[in-house]
mmCIF file of C-alpha atoms and ligand atoms in Angstrom:
data_model
loop_
_atom_site.group_PDB
_atom_site.id
_atom_site.type_symbol
_atom_site.label_atom_id
_atom_site.label_comp_id
_atom_site.label_asym_id
_atom_site.label_seq_id
_atom_site.Cartn_x
_atom_site.Cartn_y
_atom_site.Cartn_z
ATOM 1 C CA UNK A 1 -0.044 -0.190 -0.069
ATOM 2 C CA UNK A 2 1.181 4.064 -0.383
ATOM 3 C CA UNK A 3 1.579 5.631 2.698
ATOM 4 C CA UNK A 4 1.412 9.429 2.269
ATOM 5 C CA UNK A 5 3.227 10.347 5.921
ATOM 6 C CA UNK A 6 3.565 14.330 7.277
ATOM 7 C CA UNK A 7 5.869 14.993 10.650
ATOM 8 C CA UNK A 8 6.131 18.583 12.107
ATOM 9 C CA UNK A 9 6.037 18.046 15.721
ATOM 10 C CA UNK A 10 8.497 19.836 16.711
ATOM 11 C CA UNK A 11 11.076 22.147 13.784
ATOM 12 C CA UNK A 12 11.346 19.620 11.204
ATOM 13 C CA UNK A 13 8.713 19.894 8.356
ATOM 14 C CA UNK A 14 8.837 16.214 6.653
ATOM 15 C CA UNK A 15 7.308 14.599 4.230
ATOM 16 C CA UNK A 16 7.774 11.080 3.035
ATOM 17 C CA UNK A 17 5.872 8.257 0.302
ATOM 18 C CA UNK A 18 6.417 5.503 0.663
ATOM 19 C CA UNK A 19 5.447 1.286 -0.316
ATOM 20 C CA UNK A 20 4.403 -0.576 2.567
ATOM 21 C CA UNK A 21 3.424 -4.271 1.987
ATOM 22 C CA UNK A 22 4.318 -7.752 4.143
ATOM 23 C CA UNK A 23 2.596 -7.452 7.465
ATOM 24 C CA UNK A 24 3.095 -7.771 10.943
ATOM 25 C CA UNK A 25 5.247 -10.362 9.825
ATOM 26 C CA UNK A 26 7.602 -9.517 7.465
ATOM 27 C CA UNK A 27 6.940 -5.585 7.331
ATOM 28 C CA UNK A 28 8.841 -4.435 4.291
ATOM 29 C CA UNK A 29 8.637 0.026 3.410
ATOM 30 C CA UNK A 30 10.074 1.231 0.013
ATOM 31 C CA UNK A 31 10.756 4.776 -0.330
ATOM 32 C CA UNK A 32 9.340 6.105 -3.374
ATOM 33 C CA UNK A 33 10.091 9.951 -1.846
ATOM 34 C CA UNK A 34 10.936 11.746 1.497
ATOM 35 C CA UNK A 35 11.804 15.686 1.920
ATOM 36 C CA UNK A 36 12.814 17.296 4.929
ATOM 37 C CA UNK A 37 12.656 21.115 5.968
ATOM 38 C CA UNK A 38 15.067 21.831 8.233
ATOM 39 C CA UNK A 39 14.287 24.729 11.277
ATOM 40 C CA UNK A 40 17.326 24.064 13.166
ATOM 41 C CA UNK A 41 19.193 26.803 11.781
ATOM 42 C CA UNK A 42 15.741 29.271 12.125
ATOM 43 C CA UNK A 43 15.688 28.274 16.006
ATOM 44 C CA UNK A 44 19.343 28.173 16.246
ATOM 45 C CA UNK A 45 19.632 32.465 16.101
ATOM 46 C CA UNK A 46 16.525 32.414 19.474
ATOM 47 C CA UNK A 47 19.182 29.527 21.241
ATOM 48 C CA UNK A 48 15.895 26.566 20.925
ATOM 49 C CA UNK A 49 12.457 26.654 19.445
ATOM 50 C CA UNK A 50 9.509 28.555 20.004
ATOM 51 C CA UNK A 51 6.823 26.887 18.972
ATOM 52 C CA UNK A 52 4.510 29.460 17.454
ATOM 53 C CA UNK A 53 7.597 30.304 15.222
ATOM 54 C CA UNK A 54 7.596 26.853 13.930
ATOM 55 C CA UNK A 55 3.741 26.789 13.808
ATOM 56 C CA UNK A 56 4.753 29.427 10.680
ATOM 57 C CA UNK A 57 7.555 27.888 9.261
ATOM 58 C CA UNK A 58 5.768 24.942 9.039
ATOM 59 C CA UNK A 59 2.373 26.508 7.763
ATOM 60 C CA UNK A 60 4.731 28.521 4.728
ATOM 61 C CA UNK A 61 6.724 25.204 3.656
ATOM 62 C CA UNK A 62 4.407 22.497 3.879
ATOM 63 C CA UNK A 63 3.491 22.948 0.859
ATOM 64 C CA UNK A 64 6.417 23.018 -1.099
ATOM 65 C CA UNK A 65 8.176 20.610 0.407
ATOM 66 C CA UNK A 66 4.862 18.311 -0.608
ATOM 67 C CA UNK A 67 5.041 19.266 -4.100
ATOM 68 C CA UNK A 68 8.648 18.978 -3.909
ATOM 69 C CA UNK A 69 8.212 15.166 -2.366
ATOM 70 C CA UNK A 70 5.496 14.504 -5.349
ATOM 71 C CA UNK A 71 7.472 15.333 -8.001
ATOM 72 C CA UNK A 72 10.114 13.150 -6.579
ATOM 73 C CA UNK A 73 7.917 10.189 -5.938
ATOM 74 C CA UNK A 74 7.443 10.694 -10.094
ATOM 75 C CA UNK A 75 4.222 11.102 -9.269
ATOM 76 C CA UNK A 76 3.111 14.630 -9.565
ATOM 77 C CA UNK A 77 0.719 15.873 -12.274
ATOM 78 C CA UNK A 78 0.133 19.059 -12.788
ATOM 79 C CA UNK A 79 -2.996 20.490 -14.740
ATOM 80 C CA UNK A 80 -2.414 24.214 -15.312
ATOM 81 C CA UNK A 81 -6.499 24.633 -15.649
ATOM 82 C CA UNK A 82 -7.802 22.867 -13.038
ATOM 83 C CA UNK A 83 -9.373 24.947 -10.215
ATOM 84 C CA UNK A 84 -11.142 23.908 -7.044
ATOM 85 C CA UNK A 85 -15.010 24.101 -7.074
ATOM 86 C CA UNK A 86 -17.155 27.037 -4.828
ATOM 87 C CA UNK A 87 -17.493 24.156 -2.523
ATOM 88 C CA UNK A 88 -14.312 22.539 -1.994
ATOM 89 C CA UNK A 89 -12.416 26.394 -1.597
ATOM 90 C CA UNK A 90 -15.001 27.287 1.213
ATOM 91 C CA UNK A 91 -14.619 24.299 2.854
ATOM 92 C CA UNK A 92 -9.975 24.972 1.965
ATOM 93 C CA UNK A 93 -10.829 27.787 3.621
ATOM 94 C CA UNK A 94 -12.575 26.454 6.891
ATOM 95 C CA UNK A 95 -9.911 24.377 7.230
ATOM 96 C CA UNK A 96 -7.108 26.430 6.944
ATOM 97 C CA UNK A 97 -8.386 29.595 9.130
ATOM 98 C CA UNK A 98 -5.401 29.005 11.278
ATOM 99 C CA UNK A 99 -2.400 27.928 8.621
ATOM 100 C CA UNK A 100 -2.787 31.875 6.747
ATOM 101 C CA UNK A 101 0.913 31.508 4.884
ATOM 102 C CA UNK A 102 -0.424 27.714 4.162
ATOM 103 C CA UNK A 103 -3.477 28.573 2.792
ATOM 104 C CA UNK A 104 -2.673 30.304 -0.545
ATOM 105 C CA UNK A 105 -0.141 28.421 -1.129
ATOM 106 C CA UNK A 106 -2.928 25.302 -1.166
ATOM 107 C CA UNK A 107 -5.867 26.962 -3.025
ATOM 108 C CA UNK A 108 -2.472 27.673 -5.167
ATOM 109 C CA UNK A 109 -0.551 24.990 -5.956
ATOM 110 C CA UNK A 110 -2.465 21.755 -5.214
ATOM 111 C CA UNK A 111 -5.983 23.008 -7.012
ATOM 112 C CA UNK A 112 -4.047 21.765 -10.309
ATOM 113 C CA UNK A 113 -2.746 19.135 -9.005
ATOM 114 C CA UNK A 114 -3.877 15.802 -9.987
ATOM 115 C CA UNK A 115 -4.783 13.496 -7.302
ATOM 116 C CA UNK A 116 -2.141 11.106 -6.402
ATOM 117 C CA UNK A 117 -2.903 7.209 -5.434
ATOM 118 C CA UNK A 118 -1.670 7.144 -1.948
ATOM 119 C CA UNK A 119 -3.800 5.041 -0.005
ATOM 120 C CA UNK A 120 -4.300 6.143 3.570
ATOM 121 C CA UNK A 121 -2.044 9.571 5.073
ATOM 122 C CA UNK A 122 0.124 9.423 8.572
ATOM 123 C CA UNK A 123 0.522 11.687 9.880
ATOM 124 C CA UNK A 124 1.965 12.867 13.922
ATOM 125 C CA UNK A 125 -0.574 13.924 15.654
ATOM 126 C CA UNK A 126 2.034 14.108 19.407
ATOM 127 C CA UNK A 127 3.169 14.368 21.431
ATOM 128 C CA UNK A 128 4.880 17.609 20.993
ATOM 129 C CA UNK A 129 4.143 21.344 20.367
ATOM 130 C CA UNK A 130 0.700 21.882 19.816
ATOM 131 C CA UNK A 131 1.039 24.319 16.866
ATOM 132 C CA UNK A 132 3.080 22.925 15.355
ATOM 133 C CA UNK A 133 0.951 19.767 14.852
ATOM 134 C CA UNK A 134 -1.926 21.046 13.920
ATOM 135 C CA UNK A 135 0.063 22.605 11.321
ATOM 136 C CA UNK A 136 0.890 18.891 9.763
ATOM 137 C CA UNK A 137 -2.882 18.060 10.934
ATOM 138 C CA UNK A 138 -4.670 20.467 8.930
ATOM 139 C CA UNK A 139 -2.657 19.953 6.369
ATOM 140 C CA UNK A 140 -3.727 15.677 6.175
ATOM 141 C CA UNK A 141 -6.692 16.399 6.918
ATOM 142 C CA UNK A 142 -7.174 19.035 4.119
ATOM 143 C CA UNK A 143 -5.785 17.061 1.713
ATOM 144 C CA UNK A 144 -7.506 13.487 3.163
ATOM 145 C CA UNK A 145 -10.632 15.681 2.323
ATOM 146 C CA UNK A 146 -10.458 17.465 -1.052
ATOM 147 C CA UNK A 147 -8.826 13.573 -1.751
ATOM 148 C CA UNK A 148 -10.915 11.334 -0.180
ATOM 149 C CA UNK A 149 -8.168 9.385 1.111
ATOM 150 C CA UNK A 150 -8.413 8.137 5.025
ATOM 151 C CA UNK A 151 -6.291 9.405 7.606
ATOM 152 C CA UNK A 152 -4.482 7.430 10.326
ATOM 153 C CA UNK A 153 -2.702 9.590 13.960
ATOM 154 C CA UNK A 154 0.654 8.778 14.300
ATOM 155 C CA UNK A 155 2.196 8.444 17.588
ATOM 156 C CA UNK A 156 5.406 10.289 17.580
ATOM 157 C CA UNK A 157 7.278 7.770 20.082
ATOM 158 C CA UNK A 158 6.222 5.249 18.200
ATOM 159 C CA UNK A 159 7.920 6.810 14.871
ATOM 160 C CA UNK A 160 11.339 6.475 16.751
ATOM 161 C CA UNK A 161 10.590 2.968 18.368
ATOM 162 C CA UNK A 162 9.686 1.642 14.491
ATOM 163 C CA UNK A 163 12.331 3.486 12.836
ATOM 164 C CA UNK A 164 15.168 1.169 13.140
ATOM 165 C CA UNK A 165 13.233 -1.268 10.906
ATOM 166 C CA UNK A 166 14.435 0.530 7.695
ATOM 167 C CA UNK A 167 18.133 0.260 7.731
ATOM 168 C CA UNK A 168 20.946 1.832 5.179
ATOM 169 C CA UNK A 169 19.363 2.702 1.521
ATOM 170 C CA UNK A 170 15.372 1.238 2.727
ATOM 171 C CA UNK A 171 17.015 -2.170 3.217
ATOM 172 C CA UNK A 172 15.052 -4.040 6.551
ATOM 173 C CA UNK A 173 16.532 -5.722 9.551
ATOM 174 C CA UNK A 174 19.027 -8.844 8.158
ATOM 175 C CA UNK A 175 16.794 -12.255 8.879
ATOM 176 C CA UNK A 176 19.066 -13.076 11.709
ATOM 177 C CA UNK A 177 19.109 -9.316 13.710
ATOM 178 C CA UNK A 178 14.788 -9.937 14.085
ATOM 179 C CA UNK A 179 12.930 -8.032 16.546
ATOM 180 C CA UNK A 180 12.182 -10.211 19.143
ATOM 181 C CA UNK A 181 9.832 -9.725 21.599
ATOM 182 C CA UNK A 182 10.361 -8.726 24.891
ATOM 183 C CA UNK A 183 12.205 -5.278 23.280
ATOM 184 C CA UNK A 184 12.843 -2.790 25.656
ATOM 185 C CA UNK A 185 13.694 0.425 24.332
ATOM 186 C CA UNK A 186 15.788 3.864 24.965
ATOM 187 C CA UNK A 187 14.040 6.642 23.323
ATOM 188 C CA UNK A 188 15.950 9.085 23.874
ATOM 189 C CA UNK A 189 15.260 13.407 22.312
ATOM 190 C CA UNK A 190 15.185 15.778 22.999
ATOM 191 C CA UNK A 191 11.685 16.101 24.177
ATOM 192 C CA UNK A 192 11.550 12.849 25.505
ATOM 193 C CA UNK A 193 13.807 10.111 27.997
ATOM 194 C CA UNK A 194 11.947 7.128 28.002
ATOM 195 C CA UNK A 195 11.811 3.362 28.963
ATOM 196 C CA UNK A 196 9.619 1.440 26.765
ATOM 197 C CA UNK A 197 8.584 -2.705 26.731
ATOM 198 C CA UNK A 198 7.142 -3.658 24.186
ATOM 199 C CA UNK A 199 6.075 -6.904 24.878
ATOM 200 C CA UNK A 200 4.722 -7.283 21.544
ATOM 201 C CA UNK A 201 4.294 -4.864 17.943
ATOM 202 C CA UNK A 202 2.437 -1.879 19.353
ATOM 203 C CA UNK A 203 1.802 -3.272 23.068
ATOM 204 C CA UNK A 204 3.465 -0.919 25.414
ATOM 205 C CA UNK A 205 4.052 0.110 28.635
ATOM 206 C CA UNK A 206 6.748 2.883 29.251
ATOM 207 C CA UNK A 207 8.676 1.707 33.054
ATOM 208 C CA UNK A 208 10.966 5.136 33.001
ATOM 209 C CA UNK A 209 10.496 8.600 31.749
ATOM 210 C CA UNK A 210 12.655 11.917 33.000
ATOM 211 C CA UNK A 211 10.792 13.845 35.860
ATOM 212 C CA UNK A 212 11.903 16.739 34.154
ATOM 213 C CA UNK A 213 14.944 17.749 31.417
ATOM 214 C CA UNK A 214 15.627 15.314 28.040
ATOM 215 C CA UNK A 215 18.723 13.641 27.661
ATOM 216 C CA UNK A 216 19.117 16.153 24.461
ATOM 217 C CA UNK A 217 17.147 18.793 26.226
ATOM 218 C CA UNK A 218 20.081 18.798 28.070
ATOM 219 C CA UNK A 219 22.745 18.517 25.810
ATOM 220 C CA UNK A 220 21.279 21.547 23.867
ATOM 221 C CA UNK A 221 21.346 23.607 26.948
ATOM 222 C CA UNK A 222 24.268 22.511 28.393
ATOM 223 C CA UNK A 223 25.581 23.969 25.073
ATOM 224 C CA UNK A 224 24.041 26.994 25.350
ATOM 225 C CA UNK A 225 25.832 28.016 28.113
ATOM 226 C CA UNK A 226 29.510 27.019 26.470
ATOM 227 C CA UNK A 227 28.119 29.355 23.678
ATOM 228 C CA UNK A 228 27.783 26.603 21.212
ATOM 229 C CA UNK A 229 25.276 26.665 19.198
ATOM 230 C CA UNK A 230 21.973 24.777 18.292
ATOM 231 C CA UNK A 231 21.279 21.764 18.681
ATOM 232 C CA UNK A 232 23.652 21.230 21.323
ATOM 233 C CA UNK A 233 24.280 17.179 20.492
ATOM 234 C CA UNK A 234 26.663 17.339 18.099
ATOM 235 C CA UNK A 235 28.574 20.825 19.301
ATOM 236 C CA UNK A 236 28.899 19.266 23.308
ATOM 237 C CA UNK A 237 30.313 15.471 21.049
ATOM 238 C CA UNK A 238 32.958 16.769 18.595
ATOM 239 C CA UNK A 239 33.633 18.761 21.372
ATOM 240 C CA UNK A 240 34.264 16.210 23.390
ATOM 241 C CA UNK A 241 36.218 13.625 20.856
ATOM 242 C CA UNK A 242 38.678 16.520 21.192
ATOM 243 C CA UNK A 243 39.547 16.033 24.670
ATOM 244 C CA UNK A 244 42.523 13.576 24.968
ATOM 245 C CA UNK A 245 41.320 10.176 26.333
ATOM 246 C CA UNK A 246 44.580 9.814 29.105
ATOM 247 C CA UNK A 247 44.264 13.410 30.214
ATOM 248 C CA UNK A 248 44.103 13.738 33.742
ATOM 249 C CA UNK A 249 40.348 14.973 34.023
ATOM 250 C CA UNK A 250 40.232 17.341 36.738
ATOM 251 C CA UNK A 251 35.781 18.117 36.540
ATOM 252 C CA UNK A 252 33.636 15.723 37.534
ATOM 253 C CA UNK A 253 29.725 15.850 37.418
ATOM 254 C CA UNK A 254 27.261 13.961 39.203
ATOM 255 C CA UNK A 255 25.122 11.111 37.619
ATOM 256 C CA UNK A 256 21.970 11.817 38.577
ATOM 257 C CA UNK A 257 19.274 8.726 39.774
ATOM 258 C CA UNK A 258 21.750 6.581 38.505
ATOM 259 C CA UNK A 259 21.328 4.395 41.996
ATOM 260 C CA UNK A 260 17.351 4.450 42.351
ATOM 261 C CA UNK A 261 15.354 1.666 42.279
ATOM 262 C CA UNK A 262 13.525 2.539 39.143
ATOM 263 C CA UNK A 263 14.144 3.388 35.586
ATOM 264 C CA UNK A 264 13.542 7.491 35.871
ATOM 265 C CA UNK A 265 15.921 9.936 35.034
ATOM 266 C CA UNK A 266 16.612 13.391 36.185
ATOM 267 C CA UNK A 267 18.732 15.897 34.167
ATOM 268 C CA UNK A 268 18.193 19.025 34.847
ATOM 269 C CA UNK A 269 20.163 19.127 37.899
ATOM 270 C CA UNK A 270 23.347 18.188 35.931
ATOM 271 C CA UNK A 271 22.112 20.840 33.551
ATOM 272 C CA UNK A 272 22.557 22.636 37.371
ATOM 273 C CA UNK A 273 25.871 21.053 38.072
ATOM 274 C CA UNK A 274 27.112 23.241 35.110
ATOM 275 C CA UNK A 275 26.096 26.493 35.517
ATOM 276 C CA UNK A 276 27.340 26.060 39.352
ATOM 277 C CA UNK A 277 30.918 25.121 37.705
ATOM 278 C CA UNK A 278 30.710 27.912 34.888
ATOM 279 C CA UNK A 279 29.626 30.128 37.644
ATOM 280 C CA UNK A 280 32.589 29.415 40.394
ATOM 281 C CA UNK A 281 34.585 28.768 37.526
ATOM 282 C CA UNK A 282 34.543 32.088 36.092
ATOM 283 C CA UNK A 283 34.824 33.830 39.360
ATOM 284 C CA UNK A 284 38.785 33.033 39.226
ATOM 285 C CA UNK A 285 38.780 33.185 35.758
ATOM 286 C CA UNK A 286 36.215 35.270 34.013
ATOM 287 C CA UNK A 287 37.305 34.363 30.407
ATOM 288 C CA UNK A 288 37.199 30.058 30.941
ATOM 289 C CA UNK A 289 34.551 29.924 28.457
ATOM 290 C CA UNK A 290 37.979 31.668 25.829
ATOM 291 C CA UNK A 291 39.722 28.579 26.921
ATOM 292 C CA UNK A 292 38.869 25.927 25.109
ATOM 293 C CA UNK A 293 40.384 22.757 27.044
ATOM 294 C CA UNK A 294 38.817 22.949 29.753
ATOM 295 C CA UNK A 295 35.834 23.523 27.610
ATOM 296 C CA UNK A 296 36.330 20.485 26.129
ATOM 297 C CA UNK A 297 36.761 18.759 29.246
ATOM 298 C CA UNK A 298 33.393 20.165 30.492
ATOM 299 C CA UNK A 299 31.839 18.616 27.876
ATOM 300 C CA UNK A 300 33.668 15.418 27.448
ATOM 301 C CA UNK A 301 32.342 14.706 31.494
ATOM 302 C CA UNK A 302 29.022 16.418 30.641
ATOM 303 C CA UNK A 303 28.519 13.378 27.604
ATOM 304 C CA UNK A 304 30.633 10.722 30.084
ATOM 305 C CA UNK A 305 28.187 12.493 32.427
ATOM 306 C CA UNK A 306 23.848 11.162 30.241
ATOM 307 C CA UNK A 307 26.041 8.098 28.503
ATOM 308 C CA UNK A 308 26.121 6.561 32.088
ATOM 309 C CA UNK A 309 23.295 7.331 33.081
ATOM 310 C CA UNK A 310 21.242 5.986 30.279
ATOM 311 C CA UNK A 311 23.231 3.191 29.636
ATOM 312 C CA UNK A 312 23.959 1.637 33.178
ATOM 313 C CA UNK A 313 19.860 1.896 33.214
ATOM 314 C CA UNK A 314 19.094 0.339 30.322
ATOM 315 C CA UNK A 315 21.160 -2.742 31.456
ATOM 316 C CA UNK A 316 19.210 -2.996 34.311
ATOM 317 C CA UNK A 317 16.127 -2.938 32.493
ATOM 318 C CA UNK A 318 17.476 -5.243 30.123
ATOM 319 C CA UNK A 319 17.658 -7.587 32.804
ATOM 320 C CA UNK A 320 14.641 -7.209 35.237
ATOM 321 C CA UNK A 321 12.817 -7.818 31.857
ATOM 322 C CA UNK A 322 14.724 -10.603 30.009
ATOM 323 C CA UNK A 323 14.294 -8.593 27.203
ATOM 324 C CA UNK A 324 15.566 -9.992 24.030
ATOM 325 C CA UNK A 325 16.410 -6.962 21.776
ATOM 326 C CA UNK A 326 16.996 -3.442 22.455
ATOM 327 C CA UNK A 327 16.023 -0.667 20.275
ATOM 328 C CA UNK A 328 17.762 2.881 20.352
ATOM 329 C CA UNK A 329 15.913 5.663 18.994
ATOM 330 C CA UNK A 330 15.401 9.369 19.247
ATOM 331 C CA UNK A 331 17.646 12.529 18.404
ATOM 332 C CA UNK A 332 20.454 11.637 20.407
ATOM 333 C CA UNK A 333 21.021 8.114 19.345
ATOM 334 C CA UNK A 334 23.020 9.895 17.513
ATOM 335 C CA UNK A 335 25.365 10.201 19.544
ATOM 336 C CA UNK A 336 28.794 7.811 19.306
ATOM 337 C CA UNK A 337 29.767 7.056 22.607
ATOM 338 C CA UNK A 338 26.423 6.192 23.916
ATOM 339 C CA UNK A 339 26.344 4.190 20.750
ATOM 340 C CA UNK A 340 29.483 2.016 21.726
ATOM 341 C CA UNK A 341 29.182 2.325 25.380
ATOM 342 C CA UNK A 342 25.524 0.195 25.146
ATOM 343 C CA UNK A 343 27.118 -1.972 21.958
ATOM 344 C CA UNK A 344 29.493 -3.315 24.413
ATOM 345 C CA UNK A 345 27.535 -3.427 27.445
ATOM 346 C CA UNK A 346 24.604 -5.576 25.281
ATOM 347 C CA UNK A 347 27.684 -7.815 23.711
ATOM 348 C CA UNK A 348 27.932 -9.577 26.663
ATOM 349 C CA UNK A 349 23.907 -10.078 26.936
ATOM 350 C CA UNK A 350 24.069 -10.995 23.414
ATOM 351 C CA UNK A 351 20.471 -9.188 23.480
ATOM 352 C CA UNK A 352 20.546 -7.999 19.726
ATOM 353 C CA UNK A 353 20.761 -4.518 19.369
ATOM 354 C CA UNK A 354 18.771 -1.600 17.142
ATOM 355 C CA UNK A 355 20.203 1.908 16.100
ATOM 356 C CA UNK A 356 17.571 3.440 13.941
ATOM 357 C CA UNK A 357 20.030 5.137 10.819
ATOM 358 C CA UNK A 358 21.116 8.881 10.700
ATOM 359 C CA UNK A 359 18.748 9.701 8.749
ATOM 360 C CA UNK A 360 15.866 8.750 10.712
ATOM 361 C CA UNK A 361 18.052 9.031 14.587
ATOM 362 C CA UNK A 362 16.324 12.365 14.598
ATOM 363 C CA UNK A 363 12.946 14.029 13.853
ATOM 364 C CA UNK A 364 11.556 12.441 10.504
ATOM 365 C CA UNK A 365 8.667 11.142 8.055
ATOM 366 C CA UNK A 366 9.751 8.759 6.820
ATOM 367 C CA UNK A 367 9.275 6.972 11.007
ATOM 368 C CA UNK A 368 5.843 8.312 10.479
ATOM 369 C CA UNK A 369 4.872 6.290 7.270
ATOM 370 C CA UNK A 370 6.282 3.264 8.852
ATOM 371 C CA UNK A 371 4.002 3.833 12.135
ATOM 372 C CA UNK A 372 1.134 4.354 9.788
ATOM 373 C CA UNK A 373 1.427 0.816 8.570
ATOM 374 C CA UNK A 374 1.770 -0.545 11.798
ATOM 375 C CA UNK A 375 -1.755 0.795 12.561
ATOM 376 C CA UNK A 376 -2.855 0.228 9.428
ATOM 377 C CA UNK A 377 -3.078 -3.452 9.727
ATOM 378 C CA UNK A 378 -4.210 -2.877 13.913
ATOM 379 C CA UNK A 379 -6.834 -0.743 13.029
ATOM 380 C CA UNK A 380 -8.212 -3.051 10.509
ATOM 381 C CA UNK A 381 -7.598 -0.425 7.527
ATOM 382 C CA UNK A 382 -9.707 2.234 8.203
ATOM 383 C CA UNK A 383 -8.650 6.178 9.164
ATOM 384 C CA UNK A 384 -9.498 7.618 11.554
ATOM 385 C CA UNK A 385 -13.075 10.088 11.358
ATOM 386 C CA UNK A 386 -11.520 13.686 10.593
ATOM 387 C CA UNK A 387 -12.481 15.368 13.002
ATOM 388 C CA UNK A 388 -11.407 12.922 15.744
ATOM 389 C CA UNK A 389 -7.692 13.969 14.718
ATOM 390 C CA UNK A 390 -6.921 16.124 17.060
ATOM 391 C CA UNK A 391 -2.798 17.503 18.302
ATOM 392 C CA UNK A 392 -2.306 16.042 21.527
ATOM 393 C CA UNK A 393 1.230 17.511 22.600
ATOM 394 C CA UNK A 394 2.056 15.626 25.496
ATOM 395 C CA UNK A 395 0.382 11.625 23.904
ATOM 396 C CA UNK A 396 1.765 9.029 25.506
ATOM 397 C CA UNK A 397 2.576 5.421 24.558
HETATM 398 O O1 KG4 B 401 14.623 13.445 17.825
HETATM 399 P P1 KG4 B 401 15.054 14.849 17.727
HETATM 400 O O2 KG4 B 401 15.349 15.086 16.360
HETATM 401 O O3 KG4 B 401 13.956 15.318 18.046
HETATM 402 C C1 KG4 B 401 12.831 15.699 19.287
HETATM 403 O O4 KG4 B 401 11.845 14.690 19.180
HETATM 404 O O5 KG4 B 401 13.142 15.902 20.332
HETATM 405 O O6 KG4 B 401 16.108 15.229 18.809
HETATM 406 C C2 KG4 B 401 16.684 16.367 18.797
HETATM 407 C C3 KG4 B 401 17.513 16.150 20.292
HETATM 408 C C4 KG4 B 401 18.125 17.151 19.974
HETATM 409 O O7 KG4 B 401 17.870 17.693 21.535
HETATM 410 C C5 KG4 B 401 20.043 16.890 19.237
HETATM 411 O O8 KG4 B 401 20.314 18.032 20.596
HETATM 412 C C6 KG4 B 401 19.628 16.066 20.374
HETATM 413 O O9 KG4 B 401 19.047 15.106 19.698
HETATM 414 N N1 KG4 B 401 20.847 14.889 19.460
HETATM 415 C C7 KG4 B 401 22.206 14.277 19.828
HETATM 416 C C8 KG4 B 401 23.358 13.815 18.831
HETATM 417 N N2 KG4 B 401 22.576 14.658 17.826
HETATM 418 C C9 KG4 B 401 21.140 15.309 18.068
HETATM 419 N N3 KG4 B 401 22.426 14.611 21.465
HETATM 420 C C10 KG4 B 401 23.633 14.021 21.860
HETATM 421 N N4 KG4 B 401 24.672 13.698 20.704
HETATM 422 C C11 KG4 B 401 24.161 13.930 19.285
HETATM 423 N N5 KG4 B 401 24.903 12.985 18.266
HETATM 424 ZN ZN1 ZN B 402 11.498 12.933 17.666
#
């Protein structure tokens, strides 16, 4: 089946067209088109993502991005004479009244399109920034109305969980590395840090989560303190890699909640520890941030602290729940030290370990297409009534 997938939960506008087949037993995917418009550079000037600005950017980008995906998938057919009927136009105006930037482009460009063949539209409904989520949802609803295509609401975290099913060059997981249940998932992104146990496809139980900042958020905030650009995760990693491993360390940061008996996390205290450290260091040397050795050591020790906590708690959860597979997902899963730590720890235990490929670790719409397919299979081929589609900022798995 052919799926149009749409993702606008944070600062990436992403649209894909995929073919999905094989069912739950042997899910397979083929990418026909995949485009992403990142707002990271735009938000970098403010040091973070402001929901209303993200919404406006999605609203401006989504129609042109859609056209370019159709083109890539070779399903863009334009009829210069085609127009919407007055009834259609009025409906569209009503549906997109909160997205003025999108409305004009929609009326101008989409009216000229011949209807492409999509079996369903999969769209992220949460968790995420609600104003941003609404842009994708309203775009999906409007397309669904004019083209009469069912819409499947997708949980963004389910997308991260399933993102490992699409490996390099669109390949599937090799035979010996299929997901075996129970499977544990460490989902670490800018908005989330959670441990989720899956007893089967689509059967999840959250066993732990952050009580305050997400791991990626802590990376971003500490990067800001070190005067590094947004997003901070890759910047901190780069800097940390420059710290010589055999160099004696003078800085020590806490490993919050590493010994707590549960599977929750807390990264806000770690971030504050860096803040106090910098404040104390600045008292002695006001130009401390000009010292690249110090910055490297802070980045190194901060990254170590996050990785150590994530690896320790994940391993404990794997043991407790006798999980056979570990799936890591979300932007922070791209972190090389986290990958190395988990690889080393799981090797001894013979646990099947999966990371998403780089393009699928951060937010993307391919994973939304995959999750849409699974939801389609679960819900017996039906979409949800359009009126029930809503952005749910704190949607849980
Ligand atoms: O999954 P994602 O793209 O968006 C959310 O759903 O939040 O994750 C983005 C987060 C950002 O906080 C970014 O700093 C972090 O992932 N990140 C990393 C790395 N690459 C991205 N954190 C640590 N190391 C990385 N290499
Ligand atoms: Zn995400």
